[in-house]
Coordinates of C-alpha atoms in Angstrom, one line a residue:
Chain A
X81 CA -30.6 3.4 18.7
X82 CA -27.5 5.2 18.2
X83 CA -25.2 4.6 15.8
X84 CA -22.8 6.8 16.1
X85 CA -21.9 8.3 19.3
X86 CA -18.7 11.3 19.9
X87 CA -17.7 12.5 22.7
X88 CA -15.6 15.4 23.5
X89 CA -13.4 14.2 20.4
X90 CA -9.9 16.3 19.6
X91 CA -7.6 16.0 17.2
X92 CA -4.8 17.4 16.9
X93 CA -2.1 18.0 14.6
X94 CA 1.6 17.9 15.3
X95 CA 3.6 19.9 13.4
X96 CA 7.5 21.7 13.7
X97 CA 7.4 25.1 13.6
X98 CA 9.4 25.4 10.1
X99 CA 7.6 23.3 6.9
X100 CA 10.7 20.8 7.1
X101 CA 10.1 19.1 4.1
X102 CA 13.8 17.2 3.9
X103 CA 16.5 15.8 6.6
X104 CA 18.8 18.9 5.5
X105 CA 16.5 21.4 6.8
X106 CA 15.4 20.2 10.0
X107 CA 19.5 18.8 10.9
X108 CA 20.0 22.9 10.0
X109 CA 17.2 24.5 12.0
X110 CA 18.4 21.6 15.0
X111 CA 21.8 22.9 14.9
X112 CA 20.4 26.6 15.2
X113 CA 18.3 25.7 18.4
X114 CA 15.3 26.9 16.1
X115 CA 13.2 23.4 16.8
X116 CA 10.2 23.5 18.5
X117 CA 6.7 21.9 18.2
X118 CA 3.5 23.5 17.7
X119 CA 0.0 21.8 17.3
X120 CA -2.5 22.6 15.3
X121 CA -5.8 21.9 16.1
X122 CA -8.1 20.4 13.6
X123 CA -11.0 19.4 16.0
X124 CA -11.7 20.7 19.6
X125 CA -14.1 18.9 21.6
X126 CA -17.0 17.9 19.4
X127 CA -19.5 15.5 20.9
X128 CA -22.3 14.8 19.0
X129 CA -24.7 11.4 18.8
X130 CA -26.3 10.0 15.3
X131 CA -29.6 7.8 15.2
X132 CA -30.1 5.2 12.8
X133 CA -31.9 6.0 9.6
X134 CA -30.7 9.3 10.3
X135 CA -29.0 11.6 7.7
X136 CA -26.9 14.2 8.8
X137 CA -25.0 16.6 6.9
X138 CA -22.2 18.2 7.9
X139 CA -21.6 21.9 6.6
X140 CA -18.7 24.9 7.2
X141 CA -15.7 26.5 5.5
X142 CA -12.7 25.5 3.9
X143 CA -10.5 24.2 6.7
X144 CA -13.0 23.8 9.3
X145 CA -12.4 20.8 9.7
X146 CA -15.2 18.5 8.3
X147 CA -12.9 16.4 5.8
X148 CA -11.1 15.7 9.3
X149 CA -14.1 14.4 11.2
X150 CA -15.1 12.3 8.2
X151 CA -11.4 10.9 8.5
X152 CA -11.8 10.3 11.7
X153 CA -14.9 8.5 11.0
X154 CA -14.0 6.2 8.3
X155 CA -11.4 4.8 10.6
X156 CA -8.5 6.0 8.8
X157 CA -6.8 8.9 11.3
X158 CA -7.5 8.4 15.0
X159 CA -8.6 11.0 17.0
X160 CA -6.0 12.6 19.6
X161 CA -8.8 12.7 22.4
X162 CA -11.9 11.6 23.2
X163 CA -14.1 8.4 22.0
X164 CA -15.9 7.7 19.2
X165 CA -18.1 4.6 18.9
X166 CA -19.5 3.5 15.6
X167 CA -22.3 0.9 15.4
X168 CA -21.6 -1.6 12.3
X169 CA -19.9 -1.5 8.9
X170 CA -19.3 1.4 7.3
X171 CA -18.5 2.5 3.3
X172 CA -17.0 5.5 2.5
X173 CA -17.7 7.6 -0.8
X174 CA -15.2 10.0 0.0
X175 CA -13.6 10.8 -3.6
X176 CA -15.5 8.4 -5.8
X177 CA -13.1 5.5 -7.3
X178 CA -9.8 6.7 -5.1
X179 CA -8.8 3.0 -5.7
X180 CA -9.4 2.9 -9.4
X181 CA -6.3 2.1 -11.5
X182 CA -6.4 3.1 -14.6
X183 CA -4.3 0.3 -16.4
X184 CA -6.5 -2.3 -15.2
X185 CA -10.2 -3.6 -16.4
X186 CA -13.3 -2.2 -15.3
X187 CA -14.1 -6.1 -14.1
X188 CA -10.6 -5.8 -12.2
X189 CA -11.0 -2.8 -10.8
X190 CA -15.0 -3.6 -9.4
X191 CA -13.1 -6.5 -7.7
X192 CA -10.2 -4.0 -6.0
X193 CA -12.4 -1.5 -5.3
X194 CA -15.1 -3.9 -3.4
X195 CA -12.4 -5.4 -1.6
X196 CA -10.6 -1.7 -0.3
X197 CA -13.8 -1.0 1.3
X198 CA -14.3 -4.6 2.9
X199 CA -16.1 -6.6 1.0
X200 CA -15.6 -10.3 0.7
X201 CA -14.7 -10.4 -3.3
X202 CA -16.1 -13.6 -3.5
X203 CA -19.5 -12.5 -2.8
X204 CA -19.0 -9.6 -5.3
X205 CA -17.7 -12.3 -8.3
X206 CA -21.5 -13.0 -8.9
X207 CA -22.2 -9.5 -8.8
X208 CA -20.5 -7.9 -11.3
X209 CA -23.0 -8.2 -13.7
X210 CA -25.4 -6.3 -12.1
X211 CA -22.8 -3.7 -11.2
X212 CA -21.9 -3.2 -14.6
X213 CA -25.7 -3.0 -16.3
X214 CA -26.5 -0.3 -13.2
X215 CA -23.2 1.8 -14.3
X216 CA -23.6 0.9 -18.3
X217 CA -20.9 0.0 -18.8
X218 CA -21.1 -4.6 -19.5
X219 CA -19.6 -3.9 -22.9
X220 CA -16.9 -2.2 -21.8
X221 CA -16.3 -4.8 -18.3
X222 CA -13.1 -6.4 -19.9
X223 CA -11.2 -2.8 -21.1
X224 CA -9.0 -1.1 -19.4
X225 CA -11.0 1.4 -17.7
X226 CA -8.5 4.5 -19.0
X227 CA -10.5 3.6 -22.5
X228 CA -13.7 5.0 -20.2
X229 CA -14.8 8.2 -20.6
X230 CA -15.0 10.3 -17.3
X231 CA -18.9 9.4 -16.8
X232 CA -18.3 5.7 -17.1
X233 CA -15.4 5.7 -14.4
X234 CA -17.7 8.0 -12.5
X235 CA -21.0 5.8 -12.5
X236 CA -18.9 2.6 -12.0
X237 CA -17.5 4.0 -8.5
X238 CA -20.9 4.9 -7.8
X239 CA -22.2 1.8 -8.9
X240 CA -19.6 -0.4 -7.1
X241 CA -19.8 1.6 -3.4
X242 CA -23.6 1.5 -3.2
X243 CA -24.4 -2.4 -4.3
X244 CA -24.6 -3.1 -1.0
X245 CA -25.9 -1.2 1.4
X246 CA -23.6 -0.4 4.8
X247 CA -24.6 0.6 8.1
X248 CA -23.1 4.1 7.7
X249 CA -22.5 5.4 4.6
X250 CA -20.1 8.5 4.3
X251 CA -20.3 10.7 1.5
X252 CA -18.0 13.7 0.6
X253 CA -18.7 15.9 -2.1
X254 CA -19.8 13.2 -4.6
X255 CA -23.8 13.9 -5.6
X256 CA -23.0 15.8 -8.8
X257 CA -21.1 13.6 -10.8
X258 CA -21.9 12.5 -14.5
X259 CA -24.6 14.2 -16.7
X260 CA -27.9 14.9 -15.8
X261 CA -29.6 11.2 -16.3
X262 CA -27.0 10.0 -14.1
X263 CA -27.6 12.7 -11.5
X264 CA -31.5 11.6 -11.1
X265 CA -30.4 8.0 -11.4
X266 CA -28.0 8.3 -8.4
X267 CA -29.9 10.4 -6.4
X268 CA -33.0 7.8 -7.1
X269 CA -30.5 5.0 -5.6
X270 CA -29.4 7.3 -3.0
X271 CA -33.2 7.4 -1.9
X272 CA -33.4 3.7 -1.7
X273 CA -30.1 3.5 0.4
X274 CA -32.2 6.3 2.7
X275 CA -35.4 4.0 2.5
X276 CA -33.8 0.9 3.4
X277 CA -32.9 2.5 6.9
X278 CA -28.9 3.3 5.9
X279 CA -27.3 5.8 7.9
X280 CA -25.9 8.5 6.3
X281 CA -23.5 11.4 6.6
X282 CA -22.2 13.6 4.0
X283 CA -20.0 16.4 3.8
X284 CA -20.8 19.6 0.9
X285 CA -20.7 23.0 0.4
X286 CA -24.5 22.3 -2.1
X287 CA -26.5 23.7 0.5
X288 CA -29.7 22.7 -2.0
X289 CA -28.6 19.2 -1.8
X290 CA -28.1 19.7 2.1
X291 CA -31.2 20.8 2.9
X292 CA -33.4 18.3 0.5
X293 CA -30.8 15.4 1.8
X294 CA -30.3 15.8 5.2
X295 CA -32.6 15.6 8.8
X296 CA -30.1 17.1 10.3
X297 CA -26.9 19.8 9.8
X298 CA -23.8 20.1 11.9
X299 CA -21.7 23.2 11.2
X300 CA -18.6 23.3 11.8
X301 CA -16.0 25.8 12.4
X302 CA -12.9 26.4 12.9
X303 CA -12.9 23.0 14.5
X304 CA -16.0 23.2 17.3
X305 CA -19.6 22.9 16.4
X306 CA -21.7 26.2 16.5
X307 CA -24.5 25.2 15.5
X308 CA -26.0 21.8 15.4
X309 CA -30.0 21.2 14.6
X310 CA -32.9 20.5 12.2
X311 CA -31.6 21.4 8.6
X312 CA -33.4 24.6 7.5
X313 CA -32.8 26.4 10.7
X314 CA -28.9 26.0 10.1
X315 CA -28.9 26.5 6.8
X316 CA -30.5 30.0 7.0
X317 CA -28.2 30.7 10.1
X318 CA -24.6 29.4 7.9
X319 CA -26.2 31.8 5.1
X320 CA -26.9 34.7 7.2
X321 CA -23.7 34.6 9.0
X322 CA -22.3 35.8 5.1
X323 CA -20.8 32.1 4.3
Chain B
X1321 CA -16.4 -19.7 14.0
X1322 CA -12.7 -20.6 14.5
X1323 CA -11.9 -22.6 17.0
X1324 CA -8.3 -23.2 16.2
X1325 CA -6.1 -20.9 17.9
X1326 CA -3.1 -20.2 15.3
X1327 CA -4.8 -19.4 12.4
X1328 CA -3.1 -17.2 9.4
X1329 CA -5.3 -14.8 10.9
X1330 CA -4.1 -14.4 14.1
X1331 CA -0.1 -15.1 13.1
X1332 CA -0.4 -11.8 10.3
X1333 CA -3.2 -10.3 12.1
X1334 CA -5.0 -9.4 9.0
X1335 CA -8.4 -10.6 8.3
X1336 CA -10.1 -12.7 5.5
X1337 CA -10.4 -9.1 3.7
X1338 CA -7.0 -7.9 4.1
X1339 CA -5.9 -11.4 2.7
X1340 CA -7.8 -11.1 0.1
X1341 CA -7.0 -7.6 -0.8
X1342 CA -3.3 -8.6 -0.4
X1343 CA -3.5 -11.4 -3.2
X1344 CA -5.6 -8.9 -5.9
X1345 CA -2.4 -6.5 -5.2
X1346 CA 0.0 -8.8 -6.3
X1347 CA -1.9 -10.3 -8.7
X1348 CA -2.2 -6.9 -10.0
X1349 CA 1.8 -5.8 -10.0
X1350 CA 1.9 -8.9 -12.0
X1351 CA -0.6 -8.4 -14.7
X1352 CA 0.5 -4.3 -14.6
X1353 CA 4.2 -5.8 -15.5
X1354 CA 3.3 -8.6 -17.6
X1355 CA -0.1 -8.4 -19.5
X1356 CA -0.1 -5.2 -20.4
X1357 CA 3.8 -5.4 -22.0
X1358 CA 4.3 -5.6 -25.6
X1359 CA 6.7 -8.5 -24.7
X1360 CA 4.6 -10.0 -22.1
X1361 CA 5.6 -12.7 -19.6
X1362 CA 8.6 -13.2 -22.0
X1363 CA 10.1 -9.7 -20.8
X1364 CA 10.8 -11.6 -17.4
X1365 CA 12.2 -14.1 -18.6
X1366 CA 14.2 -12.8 -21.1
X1367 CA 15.5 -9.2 -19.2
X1368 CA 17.7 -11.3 -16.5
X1369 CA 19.3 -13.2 -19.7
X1370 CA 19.9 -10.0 -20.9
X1371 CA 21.5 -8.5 -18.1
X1372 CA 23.2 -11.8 -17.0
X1373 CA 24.7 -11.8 -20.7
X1374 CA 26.1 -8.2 -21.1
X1375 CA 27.7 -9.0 -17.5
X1376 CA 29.1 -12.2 -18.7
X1377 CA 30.7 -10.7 -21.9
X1378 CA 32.1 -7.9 -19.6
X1379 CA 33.6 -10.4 -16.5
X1380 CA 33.7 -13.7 -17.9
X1381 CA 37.3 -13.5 -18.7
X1382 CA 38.5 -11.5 -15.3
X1383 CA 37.0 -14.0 -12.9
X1384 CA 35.3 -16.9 -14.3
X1385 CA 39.1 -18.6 -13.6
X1386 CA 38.4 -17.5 -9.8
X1387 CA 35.8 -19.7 -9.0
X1388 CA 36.5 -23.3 -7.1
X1389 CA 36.4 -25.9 -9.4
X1390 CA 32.9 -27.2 -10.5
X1391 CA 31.6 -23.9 -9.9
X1392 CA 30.6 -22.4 -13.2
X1393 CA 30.1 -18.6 -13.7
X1394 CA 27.0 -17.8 -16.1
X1395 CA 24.8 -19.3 -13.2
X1396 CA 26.9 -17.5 -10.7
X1397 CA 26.4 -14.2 -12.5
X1398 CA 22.6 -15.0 -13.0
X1399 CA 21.4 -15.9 -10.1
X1400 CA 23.2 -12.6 -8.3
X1401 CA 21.1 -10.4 -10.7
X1402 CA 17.9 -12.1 -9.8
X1403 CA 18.9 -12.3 -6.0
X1404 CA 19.8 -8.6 -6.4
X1405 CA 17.2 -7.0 -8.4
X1406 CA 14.2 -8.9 -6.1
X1407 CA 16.0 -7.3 -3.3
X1408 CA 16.1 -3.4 -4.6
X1409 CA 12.8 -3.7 -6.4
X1410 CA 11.4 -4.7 -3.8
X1411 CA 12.8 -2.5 -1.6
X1412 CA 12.4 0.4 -3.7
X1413 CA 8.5 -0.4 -5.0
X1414 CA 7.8 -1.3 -0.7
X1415 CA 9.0 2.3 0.4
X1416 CA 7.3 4.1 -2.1
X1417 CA 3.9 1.9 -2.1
X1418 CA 2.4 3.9 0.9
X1419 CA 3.0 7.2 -0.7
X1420 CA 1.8 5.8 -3.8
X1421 CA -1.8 5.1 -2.4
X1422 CA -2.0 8.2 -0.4
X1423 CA -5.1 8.7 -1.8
X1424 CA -6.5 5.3 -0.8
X1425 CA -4.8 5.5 2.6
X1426 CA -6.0 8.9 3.4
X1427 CA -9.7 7.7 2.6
X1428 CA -10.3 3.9 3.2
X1429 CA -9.1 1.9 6.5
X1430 CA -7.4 -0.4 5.0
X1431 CA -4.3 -1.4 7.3
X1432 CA -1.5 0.5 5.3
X1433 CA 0.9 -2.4 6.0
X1434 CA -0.9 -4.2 3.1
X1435 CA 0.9 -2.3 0.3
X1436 CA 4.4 -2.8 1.7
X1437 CA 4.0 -6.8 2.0
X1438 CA 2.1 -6.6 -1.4
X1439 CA 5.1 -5.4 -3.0
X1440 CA 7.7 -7.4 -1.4
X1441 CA 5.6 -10.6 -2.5
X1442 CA 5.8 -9.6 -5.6
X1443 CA 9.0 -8.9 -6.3
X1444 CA 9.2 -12.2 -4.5
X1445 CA 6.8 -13.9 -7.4
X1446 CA 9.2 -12.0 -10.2
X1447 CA 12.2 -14.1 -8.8
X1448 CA 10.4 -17.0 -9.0
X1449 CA 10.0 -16.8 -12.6
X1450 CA 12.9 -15.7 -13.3
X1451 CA 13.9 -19.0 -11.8
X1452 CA 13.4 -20.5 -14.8
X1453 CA 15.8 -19.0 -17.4
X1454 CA 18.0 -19.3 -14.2
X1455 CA 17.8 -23.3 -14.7
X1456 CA 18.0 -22.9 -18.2
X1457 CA 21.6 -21.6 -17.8
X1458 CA 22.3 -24.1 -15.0
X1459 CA 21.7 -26.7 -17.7
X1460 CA 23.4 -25.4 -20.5
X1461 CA 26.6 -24.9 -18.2
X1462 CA 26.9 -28.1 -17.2
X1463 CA 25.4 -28.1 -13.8
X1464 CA 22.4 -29.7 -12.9
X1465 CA 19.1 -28.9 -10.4
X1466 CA 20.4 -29.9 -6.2
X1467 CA 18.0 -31.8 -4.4
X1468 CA 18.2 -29.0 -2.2
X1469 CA 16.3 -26.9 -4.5
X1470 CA 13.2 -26.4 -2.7
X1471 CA 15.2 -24.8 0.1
X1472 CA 15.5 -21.5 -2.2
X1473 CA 11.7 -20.5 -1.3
X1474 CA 12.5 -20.5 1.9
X1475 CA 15.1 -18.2 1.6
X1476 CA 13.2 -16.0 -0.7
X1477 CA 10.2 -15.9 1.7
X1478 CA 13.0 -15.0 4.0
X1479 CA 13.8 -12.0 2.3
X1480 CA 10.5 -11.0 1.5
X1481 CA 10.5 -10.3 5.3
X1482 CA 13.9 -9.2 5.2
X1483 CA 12.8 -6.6 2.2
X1484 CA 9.0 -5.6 4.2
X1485 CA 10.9 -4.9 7.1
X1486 CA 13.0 -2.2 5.7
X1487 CA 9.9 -1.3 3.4
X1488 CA 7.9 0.0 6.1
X1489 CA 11.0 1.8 8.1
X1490 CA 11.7 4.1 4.9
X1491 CA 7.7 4.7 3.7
X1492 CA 7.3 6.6 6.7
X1493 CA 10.3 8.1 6.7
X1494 CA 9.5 8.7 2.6
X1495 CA 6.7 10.6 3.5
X1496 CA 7.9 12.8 6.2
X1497 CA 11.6 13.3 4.5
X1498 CA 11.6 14.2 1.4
X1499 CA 15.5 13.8 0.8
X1500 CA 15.9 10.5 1.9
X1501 CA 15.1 9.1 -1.2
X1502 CA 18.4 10.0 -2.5
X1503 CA 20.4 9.1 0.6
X1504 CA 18.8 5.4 0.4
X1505 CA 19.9 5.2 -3.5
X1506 CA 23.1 6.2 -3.0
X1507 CA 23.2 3.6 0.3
X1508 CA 21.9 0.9 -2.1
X1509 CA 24.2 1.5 -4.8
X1510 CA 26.9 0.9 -2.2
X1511 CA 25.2 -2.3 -0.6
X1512 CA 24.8 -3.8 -4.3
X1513 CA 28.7 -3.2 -5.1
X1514 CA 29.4 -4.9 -1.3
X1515 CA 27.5 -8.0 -2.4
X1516 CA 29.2 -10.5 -5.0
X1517 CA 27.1 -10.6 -7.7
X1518 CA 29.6 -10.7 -10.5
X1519 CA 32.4 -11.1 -8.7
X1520 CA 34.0 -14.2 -6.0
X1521 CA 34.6 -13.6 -3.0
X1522 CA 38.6 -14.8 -2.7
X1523 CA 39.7 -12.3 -5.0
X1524 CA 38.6 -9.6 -2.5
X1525 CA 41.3 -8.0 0.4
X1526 CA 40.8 -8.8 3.9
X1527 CA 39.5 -6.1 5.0
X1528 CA 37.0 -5.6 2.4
X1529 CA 36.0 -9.3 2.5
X1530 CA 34.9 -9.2 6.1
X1531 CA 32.5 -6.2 5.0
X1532 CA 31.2 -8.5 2.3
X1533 CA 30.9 -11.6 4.3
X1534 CA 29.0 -9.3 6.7
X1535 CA 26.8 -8.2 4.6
X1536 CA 23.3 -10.3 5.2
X1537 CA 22.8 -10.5 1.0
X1538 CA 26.0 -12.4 1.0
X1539 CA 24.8 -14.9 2.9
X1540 CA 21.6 -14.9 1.0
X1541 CA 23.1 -15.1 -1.8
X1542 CA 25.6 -17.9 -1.0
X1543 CA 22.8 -19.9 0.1
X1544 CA 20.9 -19.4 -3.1
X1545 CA 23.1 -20.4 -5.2
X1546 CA 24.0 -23.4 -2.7
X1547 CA 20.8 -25.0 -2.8
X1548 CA 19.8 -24.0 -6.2
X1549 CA 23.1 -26.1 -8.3
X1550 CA 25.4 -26.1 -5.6
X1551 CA 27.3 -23.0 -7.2
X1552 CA 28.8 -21.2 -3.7
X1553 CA 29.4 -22.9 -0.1
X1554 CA 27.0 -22.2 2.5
X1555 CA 27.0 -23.0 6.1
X1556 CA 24.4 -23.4 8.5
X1557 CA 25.7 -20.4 10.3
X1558 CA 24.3 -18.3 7.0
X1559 CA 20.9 -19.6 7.2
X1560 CA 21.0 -18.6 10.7
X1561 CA 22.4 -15.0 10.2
X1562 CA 20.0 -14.3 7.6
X1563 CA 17.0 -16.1 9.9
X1564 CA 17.6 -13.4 12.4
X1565 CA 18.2 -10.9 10.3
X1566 CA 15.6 -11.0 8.5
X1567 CA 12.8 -11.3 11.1
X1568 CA 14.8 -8.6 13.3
X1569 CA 14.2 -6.6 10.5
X1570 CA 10.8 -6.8 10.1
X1571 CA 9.6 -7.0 13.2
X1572 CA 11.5 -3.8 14.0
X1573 CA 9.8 -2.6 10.8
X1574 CA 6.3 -3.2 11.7
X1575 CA 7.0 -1.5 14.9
X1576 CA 8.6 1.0 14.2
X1577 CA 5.7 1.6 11.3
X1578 CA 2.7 1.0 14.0
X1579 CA 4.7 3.9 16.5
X1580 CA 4.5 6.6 14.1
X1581 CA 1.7 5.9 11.5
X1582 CA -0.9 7.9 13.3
X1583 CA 1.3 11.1 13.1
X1584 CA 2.3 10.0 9.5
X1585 CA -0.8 9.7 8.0
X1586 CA -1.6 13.8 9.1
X1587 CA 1.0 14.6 6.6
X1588 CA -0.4 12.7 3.5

């Protein structure tokens, strides 16, 4: 079964031809006849299916456009052209604990959080508990969480996006976070997400962690897919091309 | 699972999350203000005293005389300075909540429109408490609570619209403009001296009073202090005026929001 099925998906960026970053300049550069719009294309005409169970890593430059496609993907930017069909719920881990606030509790933010990536809070009241004891930090549950230390904030977001397990789970740039216990502790839970038949894709530049993670490697660039297959054959094609 | 057609659901159309995520962010503009302040709740209540005392000291003797006869001025004063400040907080804290969560936005679907009603609500929960020193002063001036009073949530729910409307115009324009923070401080520093807050109306010129009688926080103002001790006159025609108004304004707002969000959100 497909979860995840794109099809000749573009997206496009409009921009003016001057950065206009205030109502002066562009009024000025109107005036002039210097307006004029160019796009900028992120992503040309990617089509690409995804299985369930499947991980699939996604793998290129700076600016080739894979932050993009995970954008796309999590539903926040929609794509200029083309369809994109996604098969159930999905939780991103794109920049662990973006909705954290650092003036609130630990308890209040596990609540925020849960609820920013869908879930129904009352469901997640019971939870908490559990949530804190995974990310050690129950002592701590009714601080403010900017009397955490880095790690604490860091296992917490980990701790709050993967109690329950999504359909599609997208991760960028998020495995190596905290010290080394919590690094074999995540990746441990990251297993069981794997086991328990999540789909997943993730986005790095730790082609280690690509290769022992994923089934399968997109790379990306400049906004088209070259190459597309089984891990280890793009991996030593991305490293041979001098990336 | 619903088989009723109107449902909060389908009037907002937000889902049981969004709902849910709306409340914690008010909830938490509260507790951020509040909770966390040395003075606590008593901050609220006690900074539009403040403010409606410095202003009293300062006016009291210039227009207090101007006033019809049962109308007393403390109140008068007061309740423009909470009518006032809900309506630039608001305002303010609306346009600049989208930008503010740029990082949530740019990662999470959440619908964006969230932020900007989150904020308006809660500057619309800050008046309400600030209701209450409000009837203090009533009281001590020799007025009394109109059984009209309920009709001032109403009009504050009103505004709340009224102030999300214009919320989600400038947060796009915020993001994409730069400058037009400035130009909307400068605009609201001229809407608040157009609106009577410490002054009456009939001391104003012709000219300059049909500006202020056509401006829509007259009328919400009129009819606050109206229902709340009966303090100002207020027509039906008001409530209508500001009716329109205010859900002109937002629907315009949320249109005008949905048309360019997509193109927005690129430059986050």
């Amino acid at each position: 079964m497909n979860i995840i099925e794109i099809k000749n998906l573009s997206f496009f960026y409009r921009v003016l031809n001057n950065n206009h970053g205030s109502l002066k300049e562009l009024f000025r550069d109107f005036l002039r006849g210097k307006l004029s719009i160019e796009n900028y294309m992120a992503i040309s005409n990617i089509s690409f299916t995804v299985k369930k169970g499947q991980t699939v890593a996604i793998i290129g430059k700076n600016g080739a456009g894979k932050s993009t496609l995970l954008k796309i993907l999590a539903r926040v930017m929609q794509p200029t052209s083309g369809s994109i069909f996604i098969n159930g719920s999905i939780a991103p881990m794109i920049e662990l604990g973006a909705g954290f606030n650092t003036e609130l509790t630990g308890r209040e933010n596990i609540l925020f959080y849960s609820s920013l990536i869908g879930r129904d809070i009352n469901e997640v009241k019971p939870r908490i508990p559990k949530i804190a004891d995974w990310a050690g930090v129950t002592d701590h549950l009714d601080y403010q969480l900017r009397t955490y230390s880095t790690g604490m904030v860091a296992r917490l977001a980990f701790s709050v996006a993967t109690d329950q397990v999504p359909n599609l789970l997208l991760i960028d740039e998020i495995l190596s976070v905290g010290d080394e216990e919590f690094a074999i502790k995540s990746k441990n839970r990251m297993k069981q997400i794997h086991e328990s038949g999540c789909t997943m894709i993730l986005v790095s530049h730790d082609l280690d962690a690509v290769n022992e993670m994923a089934d399968e490697v997109i790379w990306l660039d400049k906004g088209t897919i070259k190459m597309i297959g089984s891990s280890s054959e793009v991996i030593s094609a991305y490293k041979a091309s001098g990336n | 699972m619903k088989n009723h057609k109107f449902s909060i659901y389908t009037i907002t159309g937000f889902n049981k999350n969004n709902l849910q995520l709306l409340r914690l962010l008010i909830q938490q503009a509260l507790t951020l203000r509040y909770k966390r302040s040395v003075f606590g709740i008593g901050w609220t209540l006690l900074n539009p005293m403040l403010t409606s005392f410095i202003l009293w000291i300062v006016f009291s003797f210039l227009f207090a005389g101007k006033l019809q006869t049962g109308q007393q001025f403390a109140p008068y004063l007061m309740a423009g300075v909470l009518l006032n400040t809900f309506f630039q907080m608001g305002l303010l804290q609306s346009a600049n909540s989208v930008s503010g969560n740029r990082n949530i936005l740019t990662k999470v679907a959440v619908p964006p429109k969230i932020f900007a009603f989150a904020a308006a609500l809660a500057s619309f929960a800050n008046f309400l408490i600030g209701l209450i020193p409000l009837t203090i002063i009533v009281y001590i001036s020799g007025q009394g609570l109109e059984l009209t009073f309920p009709i001032v949530f109403i009009i504050g729910l009103l505004l709340a619209l009224f102030v999300a409307g214009i919320g989600l115009t400038l947060s796009i324009l915020f993001i994409r403009f730069e400058d037009t923070t400035n130009v909307v401080n400068a605009l609201l520093l001229m809407l608040s001296a157009l609106t009577p807050i410490f002054y009456p109306i009939s001391i104003l010129s012709k000219p300059v009073k049909f500006i202020v009688t056509l401006n829509p926080l007259t009328s919400f103002l009129d009819l606050f202090r109206w229902s709340f001790s009966n303090n100002a006159i207020a027509t039906w025609k008001d409530f209508a005026y500001i009716s329109i108004i205010s859900i002109g304004t937002f629907v315009f707002g949320s249109f005008f929001f949905k048309k360019h969000w997509s193109k927005t959100i690129a430059m986050l």
